[in-house]
mmCIF file of C-alpha atoms in Angstrom:
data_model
loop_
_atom_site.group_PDB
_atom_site.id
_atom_site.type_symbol
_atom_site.label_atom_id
_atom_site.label_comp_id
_atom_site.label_asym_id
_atom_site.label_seq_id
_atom_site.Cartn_x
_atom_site.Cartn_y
_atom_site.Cartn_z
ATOM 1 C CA UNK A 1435 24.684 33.391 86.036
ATOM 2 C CA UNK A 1436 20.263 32.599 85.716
ATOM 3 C CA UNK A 1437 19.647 29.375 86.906
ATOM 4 C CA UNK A 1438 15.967 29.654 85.981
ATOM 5 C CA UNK A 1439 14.551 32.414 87.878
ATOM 6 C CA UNK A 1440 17.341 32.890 90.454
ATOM 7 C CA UNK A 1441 20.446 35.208 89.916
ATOM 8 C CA UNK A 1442 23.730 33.258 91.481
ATOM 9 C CA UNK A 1443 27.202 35.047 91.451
ATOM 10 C CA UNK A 1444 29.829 32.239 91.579
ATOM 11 C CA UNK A 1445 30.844 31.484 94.736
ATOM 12 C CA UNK A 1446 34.638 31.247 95.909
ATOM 13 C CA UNK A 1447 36.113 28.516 98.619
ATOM 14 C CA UNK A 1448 39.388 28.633 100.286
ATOM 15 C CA UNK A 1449 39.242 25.307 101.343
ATOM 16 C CA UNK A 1450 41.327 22.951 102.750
ATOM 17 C CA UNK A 1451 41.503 23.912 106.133
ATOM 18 C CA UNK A 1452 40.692 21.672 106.511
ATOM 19 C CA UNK A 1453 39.405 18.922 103.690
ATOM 20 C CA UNK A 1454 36.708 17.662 106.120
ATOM 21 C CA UNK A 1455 35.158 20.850 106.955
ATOM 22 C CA UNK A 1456 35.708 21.755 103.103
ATOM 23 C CA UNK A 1457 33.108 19.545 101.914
ATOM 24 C CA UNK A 1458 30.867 20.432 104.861
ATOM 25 C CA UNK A 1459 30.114 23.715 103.281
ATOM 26 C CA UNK A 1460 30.094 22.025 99.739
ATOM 27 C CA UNK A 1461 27.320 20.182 100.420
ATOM 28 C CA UNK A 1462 25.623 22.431 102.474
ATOM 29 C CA UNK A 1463 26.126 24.684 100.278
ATOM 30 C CA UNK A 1464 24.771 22.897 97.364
ATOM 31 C CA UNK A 1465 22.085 21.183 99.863
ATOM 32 C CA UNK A 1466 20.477 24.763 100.756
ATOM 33 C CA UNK A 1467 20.786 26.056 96.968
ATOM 34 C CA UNK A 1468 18.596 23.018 96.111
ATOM 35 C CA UNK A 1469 16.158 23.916 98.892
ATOM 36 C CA UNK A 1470 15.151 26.750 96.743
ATOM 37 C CA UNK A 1471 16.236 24.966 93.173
ATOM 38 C CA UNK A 1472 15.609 21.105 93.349
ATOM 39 C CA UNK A 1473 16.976 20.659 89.554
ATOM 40 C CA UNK A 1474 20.128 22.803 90.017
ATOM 41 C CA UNK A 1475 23.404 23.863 91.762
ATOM 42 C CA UNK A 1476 25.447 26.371 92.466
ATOM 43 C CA UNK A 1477 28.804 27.740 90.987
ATOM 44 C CA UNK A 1478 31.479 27.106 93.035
ATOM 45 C CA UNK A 1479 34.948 26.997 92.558
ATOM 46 C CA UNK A 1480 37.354 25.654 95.115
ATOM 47 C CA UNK A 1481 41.048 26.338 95.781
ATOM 48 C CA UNK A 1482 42.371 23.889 98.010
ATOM 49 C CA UNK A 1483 45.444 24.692 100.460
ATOM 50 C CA UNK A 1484 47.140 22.811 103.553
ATOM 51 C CA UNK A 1485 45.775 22.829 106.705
ATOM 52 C CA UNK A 1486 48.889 21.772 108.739
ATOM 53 C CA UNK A 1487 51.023 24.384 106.447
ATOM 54 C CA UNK A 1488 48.699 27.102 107.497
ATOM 55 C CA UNK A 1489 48.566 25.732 111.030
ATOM 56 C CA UNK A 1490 52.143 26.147 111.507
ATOM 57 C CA UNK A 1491 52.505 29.707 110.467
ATOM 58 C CA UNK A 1492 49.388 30.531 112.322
ATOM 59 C CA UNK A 1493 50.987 28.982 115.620
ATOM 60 C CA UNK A 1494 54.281 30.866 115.191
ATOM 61 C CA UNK A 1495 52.661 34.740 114.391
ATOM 62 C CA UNK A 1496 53.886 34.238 110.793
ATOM 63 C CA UNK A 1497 51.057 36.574 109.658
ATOM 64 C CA UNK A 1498 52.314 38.153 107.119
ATOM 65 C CA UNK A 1499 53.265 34.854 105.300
ATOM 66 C CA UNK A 1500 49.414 33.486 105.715
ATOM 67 C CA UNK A 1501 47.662 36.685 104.506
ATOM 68 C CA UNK A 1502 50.176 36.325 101.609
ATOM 69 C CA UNK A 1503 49.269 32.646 100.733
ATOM 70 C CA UNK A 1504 45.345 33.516 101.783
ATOM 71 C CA UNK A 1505 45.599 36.244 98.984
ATOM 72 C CA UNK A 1506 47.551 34.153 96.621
ATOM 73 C CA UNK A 1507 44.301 31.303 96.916
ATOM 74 C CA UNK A 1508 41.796 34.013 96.747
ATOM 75 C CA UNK A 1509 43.689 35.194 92.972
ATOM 76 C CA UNK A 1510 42.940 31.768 92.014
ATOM 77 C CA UNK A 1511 39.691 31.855 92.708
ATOM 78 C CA UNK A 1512 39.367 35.182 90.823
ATOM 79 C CA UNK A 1513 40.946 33.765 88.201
ATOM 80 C CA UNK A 1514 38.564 30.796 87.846
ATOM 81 C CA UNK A 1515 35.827 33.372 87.768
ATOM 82 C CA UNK A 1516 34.733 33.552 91.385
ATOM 83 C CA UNK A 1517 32.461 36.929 92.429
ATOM 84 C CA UNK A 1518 33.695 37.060 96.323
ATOM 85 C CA UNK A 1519 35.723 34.480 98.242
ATOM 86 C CA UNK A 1520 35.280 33.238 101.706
ATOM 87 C CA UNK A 1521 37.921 31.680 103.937
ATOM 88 C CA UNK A 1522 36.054 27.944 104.949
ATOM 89 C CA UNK A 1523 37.809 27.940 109.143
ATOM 90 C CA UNK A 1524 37.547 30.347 111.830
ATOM 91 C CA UNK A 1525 41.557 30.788 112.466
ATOM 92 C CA UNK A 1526 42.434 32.259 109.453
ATOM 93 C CA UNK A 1527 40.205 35.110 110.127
ATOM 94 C CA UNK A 1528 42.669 36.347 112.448
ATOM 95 C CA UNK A 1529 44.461 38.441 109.325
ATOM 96 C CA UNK A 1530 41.005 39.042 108.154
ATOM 97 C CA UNK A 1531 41.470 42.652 108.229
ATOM 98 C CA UNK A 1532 45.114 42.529 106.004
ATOM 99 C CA UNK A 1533 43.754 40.699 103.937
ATOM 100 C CA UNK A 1534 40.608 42.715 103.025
ATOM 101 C CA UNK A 1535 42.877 44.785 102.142
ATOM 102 C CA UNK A 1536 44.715 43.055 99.372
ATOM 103 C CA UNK A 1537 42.129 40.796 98.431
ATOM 104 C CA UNK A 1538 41.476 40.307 94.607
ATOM 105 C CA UNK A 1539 37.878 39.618 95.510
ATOM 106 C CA UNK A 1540 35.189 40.726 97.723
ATOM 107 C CA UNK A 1541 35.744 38.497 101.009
ATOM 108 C CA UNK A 1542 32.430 37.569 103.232
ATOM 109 C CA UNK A 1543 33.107 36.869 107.105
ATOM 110 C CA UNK A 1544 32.380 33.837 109.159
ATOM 111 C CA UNK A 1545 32.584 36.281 112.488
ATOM 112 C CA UNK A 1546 29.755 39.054 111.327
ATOM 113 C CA UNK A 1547 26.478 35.897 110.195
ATOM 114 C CA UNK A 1548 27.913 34.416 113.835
ATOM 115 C CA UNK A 1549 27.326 38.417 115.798
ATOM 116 C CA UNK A 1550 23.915 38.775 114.175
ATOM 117 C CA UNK A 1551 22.967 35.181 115.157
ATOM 118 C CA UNK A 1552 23.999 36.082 118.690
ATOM 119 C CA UNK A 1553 22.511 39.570 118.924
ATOM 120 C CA UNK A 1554 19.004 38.060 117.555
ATOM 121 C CA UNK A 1555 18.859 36.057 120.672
ATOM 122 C CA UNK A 1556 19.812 38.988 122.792
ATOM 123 C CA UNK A 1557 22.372 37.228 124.275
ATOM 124 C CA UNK A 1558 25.884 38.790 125.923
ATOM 125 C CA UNK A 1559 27.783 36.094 127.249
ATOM 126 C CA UNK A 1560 29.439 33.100 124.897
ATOM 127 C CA UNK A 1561 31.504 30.983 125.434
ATOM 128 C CA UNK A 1562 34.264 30.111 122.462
ATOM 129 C CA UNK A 1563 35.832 27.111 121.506
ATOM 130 C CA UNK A 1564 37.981 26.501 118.335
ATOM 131 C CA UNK A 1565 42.006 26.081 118.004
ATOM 132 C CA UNK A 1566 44.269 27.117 120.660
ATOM 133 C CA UNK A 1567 45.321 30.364 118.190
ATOM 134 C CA UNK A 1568 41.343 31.078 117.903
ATOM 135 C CA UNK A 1569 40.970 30.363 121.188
ATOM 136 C CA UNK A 1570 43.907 32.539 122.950
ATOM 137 C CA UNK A 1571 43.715 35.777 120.161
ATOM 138 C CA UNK A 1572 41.580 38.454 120.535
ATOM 139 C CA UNK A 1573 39.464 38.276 117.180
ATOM 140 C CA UNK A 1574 36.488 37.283 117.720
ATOM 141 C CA UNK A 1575 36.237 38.906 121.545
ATOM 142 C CA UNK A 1576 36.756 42.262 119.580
ATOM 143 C CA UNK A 1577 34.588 41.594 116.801
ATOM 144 C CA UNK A 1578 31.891 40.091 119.339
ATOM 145 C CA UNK A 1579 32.394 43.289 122.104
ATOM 146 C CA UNK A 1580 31.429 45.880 119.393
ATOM 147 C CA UNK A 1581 27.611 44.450 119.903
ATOM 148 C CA UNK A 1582 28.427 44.222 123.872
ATOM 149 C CA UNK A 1583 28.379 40.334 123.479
ATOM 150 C CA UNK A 1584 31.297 39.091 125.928
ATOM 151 C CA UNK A 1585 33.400 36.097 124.937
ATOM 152 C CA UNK A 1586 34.520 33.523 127.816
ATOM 153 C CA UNK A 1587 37.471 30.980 126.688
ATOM 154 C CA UNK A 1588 38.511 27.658 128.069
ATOM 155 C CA UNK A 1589 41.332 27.618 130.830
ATOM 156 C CA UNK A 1590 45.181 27.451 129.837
ATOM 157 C CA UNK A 1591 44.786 23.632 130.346
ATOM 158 C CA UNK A 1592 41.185 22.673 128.606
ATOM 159 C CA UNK A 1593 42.710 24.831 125.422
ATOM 160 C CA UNK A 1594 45.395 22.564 125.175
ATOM 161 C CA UNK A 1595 43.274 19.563 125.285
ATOM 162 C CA UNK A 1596 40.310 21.132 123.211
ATOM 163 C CA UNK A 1597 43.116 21.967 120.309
ATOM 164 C CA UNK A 1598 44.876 18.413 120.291
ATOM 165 C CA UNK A 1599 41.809 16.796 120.009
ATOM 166 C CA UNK A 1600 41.302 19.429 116.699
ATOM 167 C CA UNK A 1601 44.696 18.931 115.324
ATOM 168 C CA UNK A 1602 45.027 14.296 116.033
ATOM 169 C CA UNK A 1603 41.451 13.702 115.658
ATOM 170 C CA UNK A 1604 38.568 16.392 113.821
ATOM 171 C CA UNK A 1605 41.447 17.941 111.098
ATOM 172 C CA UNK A 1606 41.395 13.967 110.226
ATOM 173 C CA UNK A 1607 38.137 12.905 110.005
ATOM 174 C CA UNK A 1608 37.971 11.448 113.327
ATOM 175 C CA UNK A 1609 35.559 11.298 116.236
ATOM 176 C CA UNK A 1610 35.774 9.416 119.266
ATOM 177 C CA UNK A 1611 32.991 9.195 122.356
ATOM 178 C CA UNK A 1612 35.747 9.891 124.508
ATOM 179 C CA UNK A 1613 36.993 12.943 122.797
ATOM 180 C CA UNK A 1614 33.748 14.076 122.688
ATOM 181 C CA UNK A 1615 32.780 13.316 126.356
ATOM 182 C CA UNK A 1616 35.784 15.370 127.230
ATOM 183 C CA UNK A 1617 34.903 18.319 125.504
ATOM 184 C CA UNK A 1618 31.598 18.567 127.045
ATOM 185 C CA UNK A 1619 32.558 18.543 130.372
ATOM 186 C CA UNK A 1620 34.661 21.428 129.790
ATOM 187 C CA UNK A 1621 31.336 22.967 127.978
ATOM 188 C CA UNK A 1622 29.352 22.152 131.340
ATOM 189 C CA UNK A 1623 31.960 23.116 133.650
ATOM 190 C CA UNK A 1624 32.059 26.648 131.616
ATOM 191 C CA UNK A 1625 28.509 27.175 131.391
ATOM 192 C CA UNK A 1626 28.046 26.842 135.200
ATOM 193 C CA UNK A 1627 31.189 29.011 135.984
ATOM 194 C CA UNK A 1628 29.885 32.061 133.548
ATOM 195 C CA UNK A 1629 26.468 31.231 133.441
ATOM 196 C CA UNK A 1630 26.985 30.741 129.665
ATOM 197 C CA UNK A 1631 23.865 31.983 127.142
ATOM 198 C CA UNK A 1632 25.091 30.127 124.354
ATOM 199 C CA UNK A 1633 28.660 28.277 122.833
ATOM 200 C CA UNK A 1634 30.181 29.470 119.159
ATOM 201 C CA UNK A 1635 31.836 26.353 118.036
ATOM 202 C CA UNK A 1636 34.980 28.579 116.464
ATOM 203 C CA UNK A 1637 36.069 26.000 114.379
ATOM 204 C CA UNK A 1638 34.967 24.173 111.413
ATOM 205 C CA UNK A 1639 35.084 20.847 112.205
ATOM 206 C CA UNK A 1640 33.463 21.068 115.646
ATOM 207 C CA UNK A 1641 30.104 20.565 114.331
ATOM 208 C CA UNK A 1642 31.348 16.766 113.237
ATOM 209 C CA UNK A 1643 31.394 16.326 117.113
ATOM 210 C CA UNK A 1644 28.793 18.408 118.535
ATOM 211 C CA UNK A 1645 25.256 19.444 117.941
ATOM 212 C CA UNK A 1646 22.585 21.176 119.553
ATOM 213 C CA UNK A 1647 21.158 17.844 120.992
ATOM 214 C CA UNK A 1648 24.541 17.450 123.224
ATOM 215 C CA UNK A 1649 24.078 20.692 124.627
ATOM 216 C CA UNK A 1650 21.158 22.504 126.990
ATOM 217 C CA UNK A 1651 22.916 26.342 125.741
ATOM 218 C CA UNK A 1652 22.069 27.735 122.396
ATOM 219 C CA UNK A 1653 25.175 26.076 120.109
ATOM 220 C CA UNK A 1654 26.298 28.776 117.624
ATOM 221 C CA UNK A 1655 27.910 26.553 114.447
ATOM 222 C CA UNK A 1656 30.022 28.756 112.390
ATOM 223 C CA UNK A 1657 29.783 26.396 109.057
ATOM 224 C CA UNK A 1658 26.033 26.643 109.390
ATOM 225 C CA UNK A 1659 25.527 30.379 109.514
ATOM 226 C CA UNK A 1660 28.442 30.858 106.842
ATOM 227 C CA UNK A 1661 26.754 29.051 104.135
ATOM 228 C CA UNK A 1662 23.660 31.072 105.036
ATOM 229 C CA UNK A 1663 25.571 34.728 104.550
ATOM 230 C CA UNK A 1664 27.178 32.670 101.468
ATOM 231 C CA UNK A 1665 23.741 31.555 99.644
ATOM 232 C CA UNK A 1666 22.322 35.068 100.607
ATOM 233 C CA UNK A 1667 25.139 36.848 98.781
ATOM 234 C CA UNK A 1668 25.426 34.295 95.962
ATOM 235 C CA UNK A 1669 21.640 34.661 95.387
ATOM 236 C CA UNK A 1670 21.274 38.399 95.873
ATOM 237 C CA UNK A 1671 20.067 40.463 92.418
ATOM 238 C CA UNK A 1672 22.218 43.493 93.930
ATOM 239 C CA UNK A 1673 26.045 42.446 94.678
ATOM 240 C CA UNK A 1674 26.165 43.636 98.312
ATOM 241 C CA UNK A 1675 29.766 46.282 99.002
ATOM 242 C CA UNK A 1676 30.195 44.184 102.434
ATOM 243 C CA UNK A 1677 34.129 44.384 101.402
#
């Protein structure tokens, strides 16, 4: 596609997990496009699935089942003329290696914009939050340990609370002070147990709760440096191989 002077390869969202984050990177998407084209936007194409659905097979190791309905979005999106396809949540990307592999599209990581962001501040220790599955896998400490960043995690107990505020409130559209004042005093408590560098928030709808202004620790939102990697790849004149 020319949008005046700019190249843009139409960009693919597997959305839906869930809605509110969805149109988080819509309009940041389409805010950060205009940044560079005032009179213009993007080509995006959506394919919305169901959080809780997805949620439920994530929670009970049903793998196989959510790479196949992952792939079976990401067709649709091929279909509706999409050039690569990212997955809009941090859970999902638990199966990101399957389904690389039977992908219909080029697929662009939330976990490698979120290691370069880290290793350009030359920090090694992180701490994660995100849903009790992101939380209590290994994904991103193995993604994150290959550029000898660790990953520190929430006790058994904070997990629990950290992921049923997630799942009742954020997945809703819902923020409460007290929610929030939990959460960061399990952030503070963390920091001064592991001497924390900086916090990823491993889930897309943290950011509705927290921002860098709540925190003294460089904040690491996922949504934000996606839609960077995104508008980079949509607006590159060479189609990057990152599959």
């Amino acid at each position: 596609m020319e949008k005046g002077s700019l190249h843009m390869y139409k960009i693919g969202l597997v959305g839906g997990m869930g809605p509110v984050s969805t149109v988080d990177y819509y309009q940041k998407i389409i805010g950060g496009f205009q940044r560079k084209m005032p009179h213009a936007c993007p080509p995006i194409v959506i394919d919305s699935l169901d959080v809780f659905s997805l949620l439920n097979l994530e929670e009970n190791g049903r793998k196989a089942e959510l790479t196949a309905q992952l792939a079976a979005s990401i067709t649709n999106l091929k279909n509706a003329g999409a050039d690569f396809a990212v997955l809009t949540a941090n859970t999902p990307h638990l199966v990101f290696p399957e389904l690389k592999k039977c992908a219909s599209l080029p697929l662009l990581s939330i976990l490698d914009p979120v290691q370069r962001a880290i290793t350009s501040k030359r920090q090694h220790t992180v701490g994660l939050l995100g849903t009790k599955i992101t939380m209590e896998t290994d994904f991103y400490a193995q993604k994150m340990a290959s550029a000898d960043i660790r990953v520190i995690t929430p006790n058994s107990e904070q997990i629990e609370l950290i992921h049923k505020i997630i799942t009742n409130e954020l997945e809703l559209g819902v923020v409460t002070p007290t929610s929030k004042q939990k959460v960061l005093t399990i952030i503070n408590a963390m920091q001064n147990k592991y001497q924390l560098e900086g916090l990823i928030l491993g889930c897309t709808e943290l950011p509705l709760m927290l921002s860098q202004k709540d925190v003294s620790l460089t904040l690491y939102d996922t949504v934000e440096l996606h839609v960077r990697a995104i508008l980079e790849t949509a607006l590159n004149e060479q189609f990057p191989a990152f599959q």
